[in-house]
mmCIF file of C-alpha atoms in Angstrom:
data_model
loop_
_atom_site.group_PDB
_atom_site.id
_atom_site.type_symbol
_atom_site.label_atom_id
_atom_site.label_comp_id
_atom_site.label_asym_id
_atom_site.label_seq_id
_atom_site.Cartn_x
_atom_site.Cartn_y
_atom_site.Cartn_z
ATOM 1 C CA ASP A 1 0.000 0.000 0.000
ATOM 2 C CA VAL A 2 1.117 3.546 -0.739
ATOM 3 C CA LYS A 3 2.276 5.428 2.270
ATOM 4 C CA VAL A 4 2.349 9.207 2.521
ATOM 5 C CA THR A 5 3.996 10.277 5.747
ATOM 6 C CA GLN A 6 3.808 13.732 7.266
ATOM 7 C CA SER A 7 6.531 14.431 9.777
ATOM 8 C CA SER A 8 4.381 15.938 12.538
ATOM 9 C CA ARG A 9 0.823 15.295 13.636
ATOM 10 C CA TYR A 10 0.603 18.441 15.764
ATOM 11 C CA LEU A 11 2.761 21.537 15.686
ATOM 12 C CA VAL A 12 2.604 24.718 17.767
ATOM 13 C CA LYS A 13 4.613 27.720 16.586
ATOM 14 C CA ARG A 14 4.847 31.397 17.400
ATOM 15 C CA THR A 15 4.040 34.266 15.057
ATOM 16 C CA GLY A 16 7.032 35.134 12.897
ATOM 17 C CA GLU A 17 8.723 31.739 13.156
ATOM 18 C CA LYS A 18 9.865 29.876 10.067
ATOM 19 C CA VAL A 19 7.991 26.591 9.833
ATOM 20 C CA PHE A 20 8.823 23.493 7.808
ATOM 21 C CA LEU A 21 6.238 20.798 7.092
ATOM 22 C CA GLU A 22 7.690 17.649 5.595
ATOM 23 C CA CYS A 23 6.000 15.010 3.481
ATOM 24 C CA VAL A 24 7.466 11.755 2.167
ATOM 25 C CA GLN A 25 5.846 9.210 -0.159
ATOM 26 C CA ASP A 26 7.163 5.732 -0.890
ATOM 27 C CA MET A 27 5.576 4.931 -4.276
ATOM 28 C CA ASP A 28 7.746 6.899 -6.689
ATOM 29 C CA HIS A 29 4.889 9.284 -7.482
ATOM 30 C CA GLU A 30 5.663 12.164 -9.800
ATOM 31 C CA ASN A 31 3.008 14.525 -8.447
ATOM 32 C CA MET A 32 2.823 15.846 -4.914
ATOM 33 C CA PHE A 33 0.445 18.395 -3.395
ATOM 34 C CA TRP A 34 -0.013 20.538 -0.319
ATOM 35 C CA TYR A 35 -3.561 21.424 0.764
ATOM 36 C CA ARG A 36 -4.894 23.255 3.764
ATOM 37 C CA GLN A 37 -8.207 22.271 5.280
ATOM 38 C CA ASP A 38 -10.390 24.700 7.189
ATOM 39 C CA PRO A 39 -13.953 24.187 8.471
ATOM 40 C CA GLY A 40 -16.514 25.223 5.887
ATOM 41 C CA LEU A 41 -13.890 25.845 3.211
ATOM 42 C CA GLY A 42 -12.946 22.294 2.259
ATOM 43 C CA LEU A 43 -9.486 21.534 0.911
ATOM 44 C CA ARG A 44 -7.680 24.371 -0.801
ATOM 45 C CA LEU A 45 -4.578 23.783 -2.894
ATOM 46 C CA ILE A 46 -1.485 25.700 -1.824
ATOM 47 C CA TYR A 47 1.178 24.320 -4.174
ATOM 48 C CA PHE A 48 1.831 21.236 -6.217
ATOM 49 C CA SER A 49 4.862 19.700 -7.853
ATOM 50 C CA TYR A 50 4.943 17.471 -10.943
ATOM 51 C CA ASP A 51 8.652 16.637 -10.832
ATOM 52 C CA VAL A 52 11.812 17.221 -8.854
ATOM 53 C CA LYS A 53 12.532 20.952 -8.556
ATOM 54 C CA MET A 54 9.286 21.750 -10.418
ATOM 55 C CA LYS A 55 6.393 23.503 -8.711
ATOM 56 C CA GLU A 56 3.210 25.336 -9.528
ATOM 57 C CA LYS A 57 1.117 27.669 -7.424
ATOM 58 C CA GLY A 58 -2.280 26.513 -6.343
ATOM 59 C CA ASP A 59 -5.184 28.681 -5.270
ATOM 60 C CA ILE A 60 -3.710 30.127 -2.066
ATOM 61 C CA PRO A 61 0.118 30.270 -2.351
ATOM 62 C CA GLU A 62 0.574 33.590 -0.526
ATOM 63 C CA GLY A 63 2.730 33.235 2.580
ATOM 64 C CA TYR A 64 3.988 29.790 1.560
ATOM 65 C CA SER A 65 6.826 28.313 -0.445
ATOM 66 C CA VAL A 66 7.755 24.732 -1.294
ATOM 67 C CA SER A 67 10.814 22.643 -1.990
ATOM 68 C CA ARG A 68 11.195 19.379 -3.895
ATOM 69 C CA GLU A 69 14.833 18.362 -4.036
ATOM 70 C CA LYS A 70 14.111 14.628 -4.130
ATOM 71 C CA LYS A 71 11.245 12.819 -5.815
ATOM 72 C CA GLU A 72 9.903 11.297 -2.615
ATOM 73 C CA ARG A 73 9.962 14.454 -0.482
ATOM 74 C CA PHE A 74 7.888 17.635 -0.718
ATOM 75 C CA SER A 75 8.311 20.347 1.879
ATOM 76 C CA LEU A 76 5.991 23.225 2.685
ATOM 77 C CA ILE A 77 7.621 26.310 4.175
ATOM 78 C CA LEU A 78 5.973 29.136 6.068
ATOM 79 C CA GLU A 79 8.611 31.863 5.919
ATOM 80 C CA SER A 80 7.063 33.906 8.741
ATOM 81 C CA ALA A 81 4.135 32.160 10.346
ATOM 82 C CA SER A 82 1.011 34.165 11.065
ATOM 83 C CA THR A 83 -2.076 33.336 13.108
ATOM 84 C CA ASN A 84 -4.226 33.053 9.953
ATOM 85 C CA GLN A 85 -2.072 30.112 8.912
ATOM 86 C CA THR A 86 -3.398 28.047 11.787
ATOM 87 C CA SER A 87 -4.953 25.116 9.966
ATOM 88 C CA MET A 88 -4.819 21.424 9.105
ATOM 89 C CA TYR A 89 -2.242 20.802 6.362
ATOM 90 C CA LEU A 90 -2.600 17.760 4.148
ATOM 91 C CA CYS A 91 0.011 16.360 1.790
ATOM 92 C CA ALA A 92 -1.012 14.141 -1.137
ATOM 93 C CA SER A 93 0.646 12.363 -4.030
ATOM 94 C CA THR A 94 -0.270 10.577 -7.243
ATOM 95 C CA TRP A 95 1.527 9.073 -10.206
ATOM 96 C CA GLY A 96 1.990 10.963 -13.463
ATOM 97 C CA GLY A 97 0.539 10.088 -16.847
ATOM 98 C CA GLY A 98 -3.090 10.445 -15.828
ATOM 99 C CA GLY A 99 -3.054 9.040 -12.328
ATOM 100 C CA GLU A 100 -6.522 9.604 -10.943
ATOM 101 C CA LYS A 101 -6.228 8.646 -7.305
ATOM 102 C CA LEU A 102 -4.826 10.990 -4.692
ATOM 103 C CA PHE A 103 -3.111 9.389 -1.711
ATOM 104 C CA PHE A 104 -3.134 11.568 1.401
ATOM 105 C CA GLY A 105 -1.060 11.730 4.528
ATOM 106 C CA SER A 106 -2.741 11.927 7.948
ATOM 107 C CA GLY A 107 -2.275 15.671 8.179
ATOM 108 C CA THR A 108 -0.448 18.159 10.374
ATOM 109 C CA GLN A 109 -2.526 20.360 12.646
ATOM 110 C CA LEU A 110 -0.578 23.597 12.897
ATOM 111 C CA SER A 111 -1.367 26.198 15.537
ATOM 112 C CA VAL A 112 0.324 29.586 15.267
ATOM 113 C CA LEU A 113 0.108 31.583 18.494
ATOM 114 C CA THR B 1 -17.950 31.077 -5.865
ATOM 115 C CA GLN B 2 -17.418 27.432 -4.960
ATOM 116 C CA LEU B 3 -17.087 25.237 -8.022
ATOM 117 C CA LEU B 4 -18.431 22.214 -6.158
ATOM 118 C CA GLU B 5 -21.291 22.653 -3.708
ATOM 119 C CA GLN B 6 -22.021 19.860 -1.289
ATOM 120 C CA SER B 7 -25.174 19.422 0.753
ATOM 121 C CA PRO B 8 -26.041 19.044 3.456
ATOM 122 C CA GLN B 9 -23.070 20.482 5.286
ATOM 123 C CA PHE B 10 -23.793 18.464 8.422
ATOM 124 C CA LEU B 11 -25.836 15.344 9.038
ATOM 125 C CA SER B 12 -26.430 13.492 12.277
ATOM 126 C CA ILE B 13 -28.492 10.310 12.076
ATOM 127 C CA GLN B 14 -29.214 7.146 14.014
ATOM 128 C CA GLU B 15 -27.663 3.824 13.145
ATOM 129 C CA GLY B 16 -29.767 1.979 10.575
ATOM 130 C CA GLU B 17 -31.116 5.067 8.823
ATOM 131 C CA ASN B 18 -30.594 5.815 5.143
ATOM 132 C CA LEU B 19 -29.133 9.069 3.839
ATOM 133 C CA THR B 20 -28.153 10.851 0.649
ATOM 134 C CA VAL B 21 -25.552 13.564 0.189
ATOM 135 C CA TYR B 22 -25.138 15.668 -2.908
ATOM 136 C CA CYS B 23 -22.393 17.308 -4.939
ATOM 137 C CA ASN B 24 -23.507 19.925 -7.452
ATOM 138 C CA SER B 25 -21.980 22.314 -9.944
ATOM 139 C CA SER B 26 -22.938 24.403 -12.956
ATOM 140 C CA SER B 27 -19.972 22.955 -14.888
ATOM 141 C CA VAL B 28 -19.680 19.672 -16.767
ATOM 142 C CA PHE B 29 -16.997 17.250 -15.597
ATOM 143 C CA SER B 30 -15.266 14.389 -17.318
ATOM 144 C CA SER B 31 -15.150 12.481 -14.043
ATOM 145 C CA LEU B 32 -15.840 12.953 -10.355
ATOM 146 C CA GLN B 33 -14.429 11.341 -7.245
ATOM 147 C CA TRP B 34 -15.771 10.734 -3.752
ATOM 148 C CA TYR B 35 -13.433 10.603 -0.758
ATOM 149 C CA ARG B 36 -14.099 9.833 2.893
ATOM 150 C CA GLN B 37 -12.024 11.385 5.653
ATOM 151 C CA GLU B 38 -12.228 9.764 9.069
ATOM 152 C CA PRO B 39 -11.330 11.759 12.180
ATOM 153 C CA GLY B 40 -7.562 12.193 12.498
ATOM 154 C CA GLU B 41 -6.828 10.836 9.043
ATOM 155 C CA GLY B 42 -6.419 12.088 5.492
ATOM 156 C CA PRO B 43 -9.113 11.562 2.835
ATOM 157 C CA VAL B 44 -9.297 8.140 1.179
ATOM 158 C CA LEU B 45 -10.725 7.605 -2.298
ATOM 159 C CA LEU B 46 -14.004 5.691 -2.343
ATOM 160 C CA VAL B 47 -14.931 5.785 -6.023
ATOM 161 C CA THR B 48 -14.469 7.538 -9.359
ATOM 162 C CA VAL B 49 -17.479 7.983 -11.657
ATOM 163 C CA VAL B 50 -16.884 8.724 -15.309
ATOM 164 C CA THR B 51 -19.983 8.178 -17.451
ATOM 165 C CA GLY B 52 -23.153 10.274 -17.250
ATOM 166 C CA GLY B 53 -25.836 8.262 -15.456
ATOM 167 C CA GLU B 54 -23.294 5.815 -14.072
ATOM 168 C CA VAL B 55 -24.136 4.041 -10.818
ATOM 169 C CA LYS B 56 -21.463 2.365 -8.717
ATOM 170 C CA LYS B 57 -21.950 0.376 -5.536
ATOM 171 C CA LEU B 58 -19.509 -0.164 -2.722
ATOM 172 C CA LYS B 59 -21.201 -2.402 -0.136
ATOM 173 C CA ARG B 60 -23.889 -0.147 1.412
ATOM 174 C CA LEU B 61 -22.757 2.948 -0.514
ATOM 175 C CA THR B 62 -24.305 3.804 -3.885
ATOM 176 C CA PHE B 63 -22.746 6.521 -6.028
ATOM 177 C CA GLN B 64 -24.475 8.114 -9.004
ATOM 178 C CA PHE B 65 -23.144 10.520 -11.620
ATOM 179 C CA GLY B 66 -25.798 12.778 -13.105
ATOM 180 C CA ASP B 67 -26.834 12.293 -16.711
ATOM 181 C CA ALA B 68 -25.430 15.714 -17.628
ATOM 182 C CA ARG B 69 -22.243 15.067 -15.623
ATOM 183 C CA LYS B 70 -22.790 18.194 -13.494
ATOM 184 C CA ASP B 71 -23.769 16.520 -10.249
ATOM 185 C CA SER B 72 -23.386 13.407 -8.191
ATOM 186 C CA SER B 73 -24.968 11.772 -5.191
ATOM 187 C CA LEU B 74 -23.892 9.320 -2.531
ATOM 188 C CA HIS B 75 -26.538 7.184 -0.855
ATOM 189 C CA ILE B 76 -25.801 5.148 2.256
ATOM 190 C CA THR B 77 -28.164 2.359 3.227
ATOM 191 C CA ALA B 78 -28.499 1.334 6.868
ATOM 192 C CA ALA B 79 -25.792 3.671 8.121
ATOM 193 C CA GLN B 80 -23.385 2.412 10.779
ATOM 194 C CA PRO B 81 -21.155 4.301 13.232
ATOM 195 C CA GLY B 82 -18.176 3.303 11.062
ATOM 196 C CA ASP B 83 -19.596 5.495 8.294
ATOM 197 C CA THR B 84 -18.934 8.581 10.409
ATOM 198 C CA GLY B 85 -16.627 11.024 8.683
ATOM 199 C CA LEU B 86 -16.310 13.851 6.196
ATOM 200 C CA TYR B 87 -17.429 13.027 2.651
ATOM 201 C CA LEU B 88 -15.753 15.046 -0.076
ATOM 202 C CA CYS B 89 -16.365 15.185 -3.795
ATOM 203 C CA ALA B 90 -13.537 16.204 -6.100
ATOM 204 C CA ILE B 91 -12.791 16.854 -9.747
ATOM 205 C CA ARG B 92 -9.708 17.424 -11.846
ATOM 206 C CA GLY B 93 -9.207 21.129 -12.556
ATOM 207 C CA GLY B 94 -9.023 20.586 -16.321
ATOM 208 C CA SER B 95 -7.462 18.363 -18.947
ATOM 209 C CA GLY B 96 -3.717 18.239 -18.780
ATOM 210 C CA THR B 97 -3.628 19.360 -15.173
ATOM 211 C CA TYR B 98 -3.172 17.389 -11.998
ATOM 212 C CA LYS B 99 -4.870 20.064 -9.931
ATOM 213 C CA TYR B 100 -7.770 18.567 -7.992
ATOM 214 C CA ILE B 101 -10.634 20.725 -6.741
ATOM 215 C CA PHE B 102 -12.594 19.629 -3.701
ATOM 216 C CA GLY B 103 -16.070 20.442 -2.488
ATOM 217 C CA THR B 104 -16.678 21.793 1.007
ATOM 218 C CA GLY B 105 -17.735 18.394 2.289
ATOM 219 C CA THR B 106 -20.577 16.791 4.208
ATOM 220 C CA ARG B 107 -19.783 15.902 7.801
ATOM 221 C CA LEU B 108 -21.723 12.778 8.776
ATOM 222 C CA LYS B 109 -22.175 11.460 12.285
ATOM 223 C CA VAL B 110 -23.906 8.137 12.803
ATOM 224 C CA LEU B 111 -25.069 7.549 16.362
ATOM 225 C CA ALA B 112 -25.205 4.039 17.813
#
């Protein structure tokens, strides 16, 4: 079974801190995604990557950056965390060439105080 | 404006009851997916529907894609506490893209 692992289940940070959220998948998937999930708003795409060192902005990229130096790892970076970035962050991956099924990690609940 | 509208937003029912949740849009889709997210976990794909009018069954869950491919429904027969979770519909953002768009979800609670 595909495994998508997010490094932290819960994270508490202070305003202004630099925050790294890590995601690793073990199925050689080309495509990886970062979503945030907020009550009443569903899942909103922050960034996605279709290959190593390649990235595209999603719907809400402001305040975030990403890094994909290796195929299996996709990192989400909050350069200067703010309270409005308190949210559940979900990483997902899928294979290229028309892969239809997204595989999700268990999520990281980030609280910015 | 939300591309995918789901209703109801919340649903609390007793074990054994039947229910239907809906996913609607004004746009036509080539395919649509349903995911279930259990508390503390990420969403897991339940089904993909592709053809207008298509009906797929997964045990007590019945999924239907509208004839015009603009809407979909999920019907659960004899709900059980294990069905509790957030049900999300999703579509691909367009041909040639791997961007997935999700609805706002229906949060279901089944009471024993």
